[in-house]
Structures are given as structure tokens and as C-alpha cells.
PDB file of C-alpha atoms in Angstrom:
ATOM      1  CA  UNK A 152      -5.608 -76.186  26.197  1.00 93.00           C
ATOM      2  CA  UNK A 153      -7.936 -77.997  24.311  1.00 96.00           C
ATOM      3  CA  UNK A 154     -10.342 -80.997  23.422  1.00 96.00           C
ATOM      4  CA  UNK A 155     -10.549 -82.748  20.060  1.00 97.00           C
ATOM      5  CA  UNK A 156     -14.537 -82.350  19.703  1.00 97.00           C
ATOM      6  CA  UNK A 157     -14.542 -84.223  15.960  1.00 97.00           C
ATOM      7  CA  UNK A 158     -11.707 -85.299  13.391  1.00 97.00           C
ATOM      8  CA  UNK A 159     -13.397 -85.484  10.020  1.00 97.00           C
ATOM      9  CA  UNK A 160     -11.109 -86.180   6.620  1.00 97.00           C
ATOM     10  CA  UNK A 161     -11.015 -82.484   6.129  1.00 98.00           C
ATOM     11  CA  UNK A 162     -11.016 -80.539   9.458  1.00 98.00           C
ATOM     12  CA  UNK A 163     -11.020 -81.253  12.616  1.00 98.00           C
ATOM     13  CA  UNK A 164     -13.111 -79.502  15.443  1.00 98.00           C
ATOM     14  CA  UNK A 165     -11.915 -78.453  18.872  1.00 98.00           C
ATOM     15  CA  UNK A 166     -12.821 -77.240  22.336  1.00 98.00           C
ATOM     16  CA  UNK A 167     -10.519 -74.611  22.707  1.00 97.00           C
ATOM     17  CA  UNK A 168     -10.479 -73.771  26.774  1.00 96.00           C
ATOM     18  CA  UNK A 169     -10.877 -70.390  28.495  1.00 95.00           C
ATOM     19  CA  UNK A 170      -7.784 -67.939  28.175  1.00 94.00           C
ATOM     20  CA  UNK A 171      -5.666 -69.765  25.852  1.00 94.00           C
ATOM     21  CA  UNK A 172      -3.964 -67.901  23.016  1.00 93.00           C
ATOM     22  CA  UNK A 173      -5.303 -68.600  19.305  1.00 93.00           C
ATOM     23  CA  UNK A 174      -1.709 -67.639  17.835  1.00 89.00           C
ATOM     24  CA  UNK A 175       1.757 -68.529  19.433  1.00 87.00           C
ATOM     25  CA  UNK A 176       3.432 -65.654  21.424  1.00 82.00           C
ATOM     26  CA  UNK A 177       6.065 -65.044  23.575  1.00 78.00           C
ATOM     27  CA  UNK A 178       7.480 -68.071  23.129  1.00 79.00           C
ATOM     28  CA  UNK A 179       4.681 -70.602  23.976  1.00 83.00           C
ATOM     29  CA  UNK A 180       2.406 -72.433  21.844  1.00 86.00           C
ATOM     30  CA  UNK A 181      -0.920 -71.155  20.978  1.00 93.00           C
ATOM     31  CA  UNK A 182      -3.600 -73.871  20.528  1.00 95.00           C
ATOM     32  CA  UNK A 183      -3.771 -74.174  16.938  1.00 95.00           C
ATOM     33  CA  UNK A 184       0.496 -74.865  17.338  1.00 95.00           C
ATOM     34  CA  UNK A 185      -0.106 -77.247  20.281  1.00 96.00           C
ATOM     35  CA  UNK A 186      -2.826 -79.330  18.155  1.00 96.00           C
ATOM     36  CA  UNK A 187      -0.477 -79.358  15.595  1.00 96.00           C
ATOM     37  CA  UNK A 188       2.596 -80.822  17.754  1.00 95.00           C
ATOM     38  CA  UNK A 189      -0.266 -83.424  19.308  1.00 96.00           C
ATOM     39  CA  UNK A 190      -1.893 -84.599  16.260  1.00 95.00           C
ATOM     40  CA  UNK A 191       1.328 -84.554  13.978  1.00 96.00           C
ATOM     41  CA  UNK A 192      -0.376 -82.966  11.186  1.00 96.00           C
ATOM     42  CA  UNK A 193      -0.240 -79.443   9.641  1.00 97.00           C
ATOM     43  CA  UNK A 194      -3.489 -77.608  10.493  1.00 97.00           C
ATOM     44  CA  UNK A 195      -5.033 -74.385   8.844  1.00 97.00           C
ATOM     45  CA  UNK A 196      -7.130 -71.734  11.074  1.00 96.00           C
ATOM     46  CA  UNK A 197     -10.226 -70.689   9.152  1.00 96.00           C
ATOM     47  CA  UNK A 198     -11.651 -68.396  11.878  1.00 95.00           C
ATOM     48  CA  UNK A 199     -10.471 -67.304  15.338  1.00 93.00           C
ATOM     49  CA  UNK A 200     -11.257 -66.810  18.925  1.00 94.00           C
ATOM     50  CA  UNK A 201      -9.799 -64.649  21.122  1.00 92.00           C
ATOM     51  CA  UNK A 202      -7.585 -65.447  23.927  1.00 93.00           C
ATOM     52  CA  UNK A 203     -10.316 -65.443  26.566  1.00 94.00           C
ATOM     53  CA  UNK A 204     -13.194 -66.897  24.808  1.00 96.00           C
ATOM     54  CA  UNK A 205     -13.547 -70.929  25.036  1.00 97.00           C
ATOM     55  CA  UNK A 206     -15.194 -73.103  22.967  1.00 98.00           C
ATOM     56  CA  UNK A 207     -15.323 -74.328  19.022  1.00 98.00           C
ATOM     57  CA  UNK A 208     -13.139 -74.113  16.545  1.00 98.00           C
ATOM     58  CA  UNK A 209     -12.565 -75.551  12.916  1.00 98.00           C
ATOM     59  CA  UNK A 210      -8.891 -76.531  11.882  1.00 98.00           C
ATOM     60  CA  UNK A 211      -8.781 -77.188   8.018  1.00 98.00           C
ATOM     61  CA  UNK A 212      -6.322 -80.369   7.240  1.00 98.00           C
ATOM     62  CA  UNK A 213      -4.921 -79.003   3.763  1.00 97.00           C
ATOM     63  CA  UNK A 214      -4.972 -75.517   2.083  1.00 97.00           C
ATOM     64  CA  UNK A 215      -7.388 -76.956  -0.470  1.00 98.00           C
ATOM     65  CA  UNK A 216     -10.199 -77.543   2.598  1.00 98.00           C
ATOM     66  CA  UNK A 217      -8.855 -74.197   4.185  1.00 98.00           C
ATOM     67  CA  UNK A 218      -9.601 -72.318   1.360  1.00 98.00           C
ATOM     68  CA  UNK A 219     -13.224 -73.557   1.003  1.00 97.00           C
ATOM     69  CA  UNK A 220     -14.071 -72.929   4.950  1.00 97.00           C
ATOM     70  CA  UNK A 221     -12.856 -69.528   4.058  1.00 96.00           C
ATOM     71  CA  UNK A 222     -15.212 -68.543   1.627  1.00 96.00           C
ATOM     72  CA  UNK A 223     -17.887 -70.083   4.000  1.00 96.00           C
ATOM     73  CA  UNK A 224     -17.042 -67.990   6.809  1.00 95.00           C
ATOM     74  CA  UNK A 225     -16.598 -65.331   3.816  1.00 92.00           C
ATOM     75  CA  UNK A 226     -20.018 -65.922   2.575  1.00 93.00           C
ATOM     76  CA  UNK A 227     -21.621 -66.344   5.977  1.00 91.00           C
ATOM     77  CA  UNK A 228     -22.303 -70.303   5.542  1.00 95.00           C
ATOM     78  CA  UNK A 229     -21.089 -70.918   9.054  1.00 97.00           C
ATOM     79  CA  UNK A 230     -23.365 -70.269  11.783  1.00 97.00           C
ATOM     80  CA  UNK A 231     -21.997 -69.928  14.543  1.00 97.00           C
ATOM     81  CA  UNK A 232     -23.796 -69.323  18.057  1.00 98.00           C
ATOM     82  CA  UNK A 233     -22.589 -68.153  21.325  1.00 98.00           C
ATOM     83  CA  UNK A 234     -22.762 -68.129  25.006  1.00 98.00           C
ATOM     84  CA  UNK A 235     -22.544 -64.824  27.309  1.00 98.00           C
ATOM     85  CA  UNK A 236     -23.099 -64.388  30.984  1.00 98.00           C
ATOM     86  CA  UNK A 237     -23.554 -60.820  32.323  1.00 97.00           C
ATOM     87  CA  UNK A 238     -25.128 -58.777  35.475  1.00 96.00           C
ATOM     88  CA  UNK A 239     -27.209 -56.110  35.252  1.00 94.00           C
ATOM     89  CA  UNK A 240     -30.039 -54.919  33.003  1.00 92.00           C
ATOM     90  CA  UNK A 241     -29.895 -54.651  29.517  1.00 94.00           C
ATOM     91  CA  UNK A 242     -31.479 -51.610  26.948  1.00 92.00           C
ATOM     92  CA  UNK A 243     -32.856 -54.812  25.538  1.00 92.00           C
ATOM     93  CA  UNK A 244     -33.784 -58.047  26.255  1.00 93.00           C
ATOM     94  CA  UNK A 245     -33.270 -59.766  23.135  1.00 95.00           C
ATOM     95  CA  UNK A 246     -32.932 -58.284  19.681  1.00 95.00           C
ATOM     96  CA  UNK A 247     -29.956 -56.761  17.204  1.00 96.00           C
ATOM     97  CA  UNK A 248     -26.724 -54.709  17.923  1.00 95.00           C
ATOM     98  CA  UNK A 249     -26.232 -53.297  14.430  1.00 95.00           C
ATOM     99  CA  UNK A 250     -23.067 -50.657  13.792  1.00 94.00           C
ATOM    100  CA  UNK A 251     -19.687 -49.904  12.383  1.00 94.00           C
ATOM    101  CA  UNK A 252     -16.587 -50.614  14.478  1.00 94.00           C
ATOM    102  CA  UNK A 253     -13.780 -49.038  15.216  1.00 91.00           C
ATOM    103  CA  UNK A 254     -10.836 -48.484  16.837  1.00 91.00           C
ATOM    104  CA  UNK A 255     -10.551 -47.471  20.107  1.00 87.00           C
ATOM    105  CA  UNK A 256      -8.104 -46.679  22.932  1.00 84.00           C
ATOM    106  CA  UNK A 257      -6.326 -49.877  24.850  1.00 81.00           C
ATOM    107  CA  UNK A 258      -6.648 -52.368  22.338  1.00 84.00           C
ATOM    108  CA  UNK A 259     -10.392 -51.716  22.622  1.00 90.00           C
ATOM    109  CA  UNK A 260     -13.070 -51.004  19.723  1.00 94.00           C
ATOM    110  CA  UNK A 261     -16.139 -49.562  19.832  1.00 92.00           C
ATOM    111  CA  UNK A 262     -19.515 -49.461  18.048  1.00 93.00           C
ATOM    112  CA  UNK A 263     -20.733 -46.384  16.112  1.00 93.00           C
ATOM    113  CA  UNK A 264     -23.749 -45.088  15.023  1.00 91.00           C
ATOM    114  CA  UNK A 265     -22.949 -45.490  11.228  1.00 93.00           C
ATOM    115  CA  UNK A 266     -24.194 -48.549   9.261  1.00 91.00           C
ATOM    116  CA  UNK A 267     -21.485 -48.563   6.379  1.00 92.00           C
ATOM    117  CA  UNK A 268     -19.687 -51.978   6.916  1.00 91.00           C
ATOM    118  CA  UNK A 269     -21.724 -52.876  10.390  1.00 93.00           C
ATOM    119  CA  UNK A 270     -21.318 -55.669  12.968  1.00 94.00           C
ATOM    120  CA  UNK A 271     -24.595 -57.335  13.330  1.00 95.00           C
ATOM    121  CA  UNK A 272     -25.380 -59.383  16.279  1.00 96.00           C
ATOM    122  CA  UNK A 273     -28.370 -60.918  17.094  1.00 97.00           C
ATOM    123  CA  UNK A 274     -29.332 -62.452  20.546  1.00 97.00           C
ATOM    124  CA  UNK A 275     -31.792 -64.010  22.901  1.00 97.00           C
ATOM    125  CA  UNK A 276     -31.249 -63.147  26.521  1.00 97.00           C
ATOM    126  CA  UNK A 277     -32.683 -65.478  29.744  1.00 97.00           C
ATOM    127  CA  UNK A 278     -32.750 -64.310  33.560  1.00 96.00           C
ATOM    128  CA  UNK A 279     -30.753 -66.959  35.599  1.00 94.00           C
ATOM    129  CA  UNK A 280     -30.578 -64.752  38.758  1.00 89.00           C
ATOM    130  CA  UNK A 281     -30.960 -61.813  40.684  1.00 86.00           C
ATOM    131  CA  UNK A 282     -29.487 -59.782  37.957  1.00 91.00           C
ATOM    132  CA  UNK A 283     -27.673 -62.241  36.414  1.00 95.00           C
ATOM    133  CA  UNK A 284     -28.562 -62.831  32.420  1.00 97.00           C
ATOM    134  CA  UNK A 285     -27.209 -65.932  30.204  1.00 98.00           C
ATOM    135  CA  UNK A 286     -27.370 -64.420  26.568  1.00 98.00           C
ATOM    136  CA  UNK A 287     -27.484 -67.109  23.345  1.00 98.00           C
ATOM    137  CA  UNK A 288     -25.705 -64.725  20.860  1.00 98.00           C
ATOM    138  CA  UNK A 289     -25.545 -65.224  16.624  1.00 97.00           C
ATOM    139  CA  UNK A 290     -23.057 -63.117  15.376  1.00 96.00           C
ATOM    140  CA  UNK A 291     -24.052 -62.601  11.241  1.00 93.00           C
ATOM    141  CA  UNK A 292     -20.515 -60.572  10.586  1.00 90.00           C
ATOM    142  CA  UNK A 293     -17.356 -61.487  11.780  1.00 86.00           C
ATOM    143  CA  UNK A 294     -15.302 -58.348  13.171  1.00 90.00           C
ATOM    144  CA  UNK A 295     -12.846 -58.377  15.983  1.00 88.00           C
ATOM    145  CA  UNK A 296     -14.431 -58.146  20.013  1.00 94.00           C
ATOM    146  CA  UNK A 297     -17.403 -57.952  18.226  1.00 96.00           C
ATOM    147  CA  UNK A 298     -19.560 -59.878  20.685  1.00 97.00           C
ATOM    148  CA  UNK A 299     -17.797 -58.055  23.463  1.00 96.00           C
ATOM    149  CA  UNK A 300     -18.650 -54.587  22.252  1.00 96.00           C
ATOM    150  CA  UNK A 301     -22.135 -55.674  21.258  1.00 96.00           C
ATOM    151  CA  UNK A 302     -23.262 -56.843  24.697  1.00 97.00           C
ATOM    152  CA  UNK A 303     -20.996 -53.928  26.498  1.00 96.00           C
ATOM    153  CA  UNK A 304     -23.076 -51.823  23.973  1.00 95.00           C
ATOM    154  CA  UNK A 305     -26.544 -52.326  25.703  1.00 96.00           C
ATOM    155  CA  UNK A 306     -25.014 -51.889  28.810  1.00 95.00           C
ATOM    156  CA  UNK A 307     -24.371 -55.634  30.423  1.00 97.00           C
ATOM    157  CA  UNK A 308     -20.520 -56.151  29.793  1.00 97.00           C
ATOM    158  CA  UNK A 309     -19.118 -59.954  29.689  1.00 97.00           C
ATOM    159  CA  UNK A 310     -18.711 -60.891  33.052  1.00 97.00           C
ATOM    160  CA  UNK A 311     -14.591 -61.237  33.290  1.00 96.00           C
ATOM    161  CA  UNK A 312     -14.214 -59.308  30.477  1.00 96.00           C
ATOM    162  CA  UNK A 313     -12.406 -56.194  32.262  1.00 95.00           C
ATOM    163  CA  UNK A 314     -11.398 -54.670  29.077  1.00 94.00           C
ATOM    164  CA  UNK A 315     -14.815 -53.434  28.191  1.00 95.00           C
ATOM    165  CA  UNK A 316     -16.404 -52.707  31.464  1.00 94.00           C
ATOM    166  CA  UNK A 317     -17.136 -56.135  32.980  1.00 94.00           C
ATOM    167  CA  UNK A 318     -16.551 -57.320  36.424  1.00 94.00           C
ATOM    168  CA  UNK A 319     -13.855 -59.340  37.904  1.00 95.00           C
ATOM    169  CA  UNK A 320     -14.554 -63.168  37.626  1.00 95.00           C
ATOM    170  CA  UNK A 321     -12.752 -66.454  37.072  1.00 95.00           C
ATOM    171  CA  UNK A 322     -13.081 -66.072  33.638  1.00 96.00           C
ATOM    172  CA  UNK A 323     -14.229 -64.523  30.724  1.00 96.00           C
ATOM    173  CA  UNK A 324     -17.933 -65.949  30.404  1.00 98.00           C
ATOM    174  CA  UNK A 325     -18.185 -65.954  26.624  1.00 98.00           C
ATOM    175  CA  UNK A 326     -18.043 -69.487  24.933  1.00 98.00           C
ATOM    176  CA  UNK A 327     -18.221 -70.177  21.291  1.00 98.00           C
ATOM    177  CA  UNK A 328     -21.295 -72.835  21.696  1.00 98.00           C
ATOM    178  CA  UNK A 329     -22.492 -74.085  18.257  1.00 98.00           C
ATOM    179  CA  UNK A 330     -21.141 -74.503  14.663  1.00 98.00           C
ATOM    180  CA  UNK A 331     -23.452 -75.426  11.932  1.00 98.00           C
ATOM    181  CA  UNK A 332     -22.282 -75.977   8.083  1.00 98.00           C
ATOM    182  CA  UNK A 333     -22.946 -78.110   5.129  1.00 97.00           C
ATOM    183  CA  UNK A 334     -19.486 -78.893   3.809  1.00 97.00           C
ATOM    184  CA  UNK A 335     -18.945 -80.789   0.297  1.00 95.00           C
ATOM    185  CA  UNK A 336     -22.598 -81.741   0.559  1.00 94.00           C
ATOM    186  CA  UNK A 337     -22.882 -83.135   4.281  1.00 97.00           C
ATOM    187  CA  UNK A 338     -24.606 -81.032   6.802  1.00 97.00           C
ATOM    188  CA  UNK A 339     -22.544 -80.902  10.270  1.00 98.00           C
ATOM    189  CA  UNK A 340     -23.724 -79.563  13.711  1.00 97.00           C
ATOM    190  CA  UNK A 341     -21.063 -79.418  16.714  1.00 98.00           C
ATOM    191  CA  UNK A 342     -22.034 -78.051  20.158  1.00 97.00           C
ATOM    192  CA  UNK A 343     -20.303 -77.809  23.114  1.00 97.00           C
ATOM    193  CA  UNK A 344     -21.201 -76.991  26.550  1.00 96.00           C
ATOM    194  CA  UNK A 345     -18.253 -74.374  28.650  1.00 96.00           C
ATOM    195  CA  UNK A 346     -16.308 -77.015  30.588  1.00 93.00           C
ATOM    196  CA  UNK A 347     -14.969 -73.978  32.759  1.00 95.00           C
ATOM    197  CA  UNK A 348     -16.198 -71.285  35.072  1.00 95.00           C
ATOM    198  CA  UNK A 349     -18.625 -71.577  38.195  1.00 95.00           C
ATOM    199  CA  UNK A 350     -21.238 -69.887  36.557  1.00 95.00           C
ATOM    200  CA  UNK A 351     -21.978 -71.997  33.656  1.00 96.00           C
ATOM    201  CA  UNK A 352     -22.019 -74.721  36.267  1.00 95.00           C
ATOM    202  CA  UNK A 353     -25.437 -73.313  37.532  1.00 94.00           C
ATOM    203  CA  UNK A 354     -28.445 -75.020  37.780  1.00 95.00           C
ATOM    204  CA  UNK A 355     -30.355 -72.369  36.267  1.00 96.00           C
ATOM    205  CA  UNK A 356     -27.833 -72.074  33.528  1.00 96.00           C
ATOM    206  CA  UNK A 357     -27.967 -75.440  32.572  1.00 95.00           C
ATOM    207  CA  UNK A 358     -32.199 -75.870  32.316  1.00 96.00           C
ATOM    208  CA  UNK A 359     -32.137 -72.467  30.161  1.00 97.00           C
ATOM    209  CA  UNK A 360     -29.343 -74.798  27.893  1.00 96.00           C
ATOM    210  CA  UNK A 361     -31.536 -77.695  28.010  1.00 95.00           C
ATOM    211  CA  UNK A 362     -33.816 -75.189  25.735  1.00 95.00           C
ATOM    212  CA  UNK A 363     -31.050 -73.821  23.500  1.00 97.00           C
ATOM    213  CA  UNK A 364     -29.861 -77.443  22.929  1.00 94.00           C
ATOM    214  CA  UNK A 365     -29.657 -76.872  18.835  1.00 95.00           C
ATOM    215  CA  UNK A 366     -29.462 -72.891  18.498  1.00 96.00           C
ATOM    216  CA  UNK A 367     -30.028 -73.487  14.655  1.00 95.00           C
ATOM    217  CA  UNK A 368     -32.957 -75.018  15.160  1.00 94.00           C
ATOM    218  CA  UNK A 369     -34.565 -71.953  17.294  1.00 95.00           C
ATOM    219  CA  UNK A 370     -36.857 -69.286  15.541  1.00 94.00           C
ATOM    220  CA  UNK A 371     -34.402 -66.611  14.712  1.00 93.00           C
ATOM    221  CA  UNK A 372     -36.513 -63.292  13.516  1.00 89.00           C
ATOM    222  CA  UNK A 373     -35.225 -62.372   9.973  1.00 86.00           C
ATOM    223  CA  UNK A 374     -32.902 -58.758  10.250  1.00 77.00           C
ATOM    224  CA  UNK A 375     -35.668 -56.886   7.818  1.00 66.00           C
ATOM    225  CA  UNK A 376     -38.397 -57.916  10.742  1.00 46.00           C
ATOM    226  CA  UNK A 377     -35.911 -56.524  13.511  1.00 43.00           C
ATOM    227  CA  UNK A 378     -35.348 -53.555  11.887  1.00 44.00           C
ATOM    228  CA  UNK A 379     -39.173 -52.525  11.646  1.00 36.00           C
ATOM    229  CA  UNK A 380     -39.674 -52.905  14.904  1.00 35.00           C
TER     230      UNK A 380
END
């Protein structure tokens, strides 16, 4: 279900795997209750992932360190970068997918044209294939599918993600990639390459990661550039 990435005093960081559920339900564990049975120690989920994303996730050790991830995530401290795979050709190339979300039919939401409260999602996009495209994605809002809808959005669904459009695969190619934080005046950077899935095992995926080794380090354009352009 998962691997322990790093066990600091505070948190711990894990590699949660492909289509394992964040939350306990119908009767089985979810990860952050099968850590919990593993390690023997109460844990405290600061942010999620849903059930067919992989990849990294912080687990607070007390309410006290819970509490101050939370107004990190809150405050946008946490960067947090992400891997897509997806076929076909998208409106853009690389970019912003800036709107309100909402609600929509099937458990589904969708992106409007309003700006009110909007997910923003910024991304670089590579070609690894006859119309295949590996997207490095930096969400700067945290609301629910948002990565799926933004990438469905410009017309290049996740590939597994059937929900919102995307072909059939063996599984959902979205991975939670990066984490970088200062925390109680330390500076932390975890990263994590998809352990599942035949396409991340490509060649040509894995030279493009060779370049997006420390996605924090990488010249992101500022939103107030992207928007005049």
C-alpha cells in the first residue's frame, strides 16, 4: 500500500501506491489506517490524495505538528509537484489552468469560466511519443480532482483516469512527485519516482525525469507574467 519515504520527529513521509484508498471504507484499511497499525503510532493527515493517484504524502505525529502543516498547506508553504501522462494534443503546451470548480454529475467536477475562488495549476508538458505527453504539474490551490479537471480541461485527460475522459490503462498515470517545505526552520525536499505503471517505466519518460530531477529548482514563470501573455 505504501513505502515509508522519511520518518522525521514530527511527520513522517510516504509513498502511497496507485489505487489505494486515503480514508478507510468498506471495511478495509485505508493507508493512513494501515501506517498507523504498522508503525504503532497515531498519525494525522494534513493533505490528501485520491484513491488513484500514487505518490507523497505527509503524516503529522501529534496534533500540535498537524496543526502547523495545516496552516502550511493553508498558506500555500508546501509545494507540491506532480506527474501526468496523457495522449493526444493539448490547447497548450505548457502554461496555467485558472477557474472556479464545481460540482458536476458522477462524482465529477468541472472548471468554469469564473475566477472567484479559482483552481490554479501550472504545468510544463514534454513529448515522450507519438502522441504521448508526460506533464510536470504545480498545483498553487488545493481543490478536489483538481489536477484531473485541469489537464481534462485542455483536452489531454489522465491516461486511466476514465472518470474524466481518459483512456483505459493499468493505472491512473498521475503521481504526486515532489514535496518541498521549510518546517520549524529546516528546509526539506522529498521526491519520488512512480514505482507502478508501464508507462513511467519508459525510456523516454525517465531522460525527460532526469531533467525535472528537483521541480523546485526549475524556472517557474510568476502567475502575473502568465496572465499577460
Amino acid at each position: 500500500m505504501y513505502q515509508v519515504i522519511a520518518d522525521e520527529r514530527d511527520f513522517i513521509v510516504i509513498n502511497k501506491s496507485a489505487e489505494v484508498h486515503f480514508h478507510s471504507q468498506d471495511g478495509s484499511a485505508g493507508v493512513v489506517a494501515q501506517a498507523e497499525a504498522d508503525l504503532g503510532i497515531k498519525l494525522y493527515a494534513v493533505h490528501r490524495l485520491d484513491t488513484l493517484t500514487s505518490g507523497l504524502i505527509i503524516l503529522a505525529k501529534s496534533s500540535v505538528a498537524a496543526a502547523e502543516f495545516t496552516r502550511m498547506f493553508s498558506a500555500h508553504l508546501v509545494q507540491k509537484y506532480y506527474l501526468a501522462l496523457a495522449k493526444g494534443k493539448p490547447k497548450k503546451k505548457q502554461g496555467w489552468v485558472i477557474g472556479d470548480m464545481a460540482k458536476s454529475r458522477r462524482s465529477m467536477h468541472k472548471l468554469l469560466r469564473s475566477t472567484d475562488n479559482p483552481a490554479i495549476t501550472q504545468f510544463f508538458s514534454h513529448s515522450i511519443g507519438e502522441g504521448e505527453r508526460l506533464y510536470l504539474l504545480k498545483p498553487h490551490s488545493g481543490k478536489t480532482h483538481q489536477l484531473r479537471v485541469a489537464l481534462a480541461s485542455i483536452g489531454v485527460p489522465i491516461l486511466g483516469d476514465t472518470l474524466y475522459g481518459g483512456e483505459s490503462a493499468d493505472r491512473g498515470y498521475l503521481h504526486a512527485y515532489s514535496l518541498h517545505f521549510s518546517y520549524q526552520g529546516q528546509e526539506y525536499d522529498f521526491t519520488a519516482l512512480p514505482t507502478s505503471g508501464q508507462l513511467f517505466q519508459d525510456t523516454a519518460v525517465n531522460q525527460q525525469l532526469s531533467v525535472w530531477q528537483q521541480p523546485h529548482q526549475l524556472t517557474w514563470p510568476t502567475l502575473k507574467k502568465a496572465s499577460t501573455s
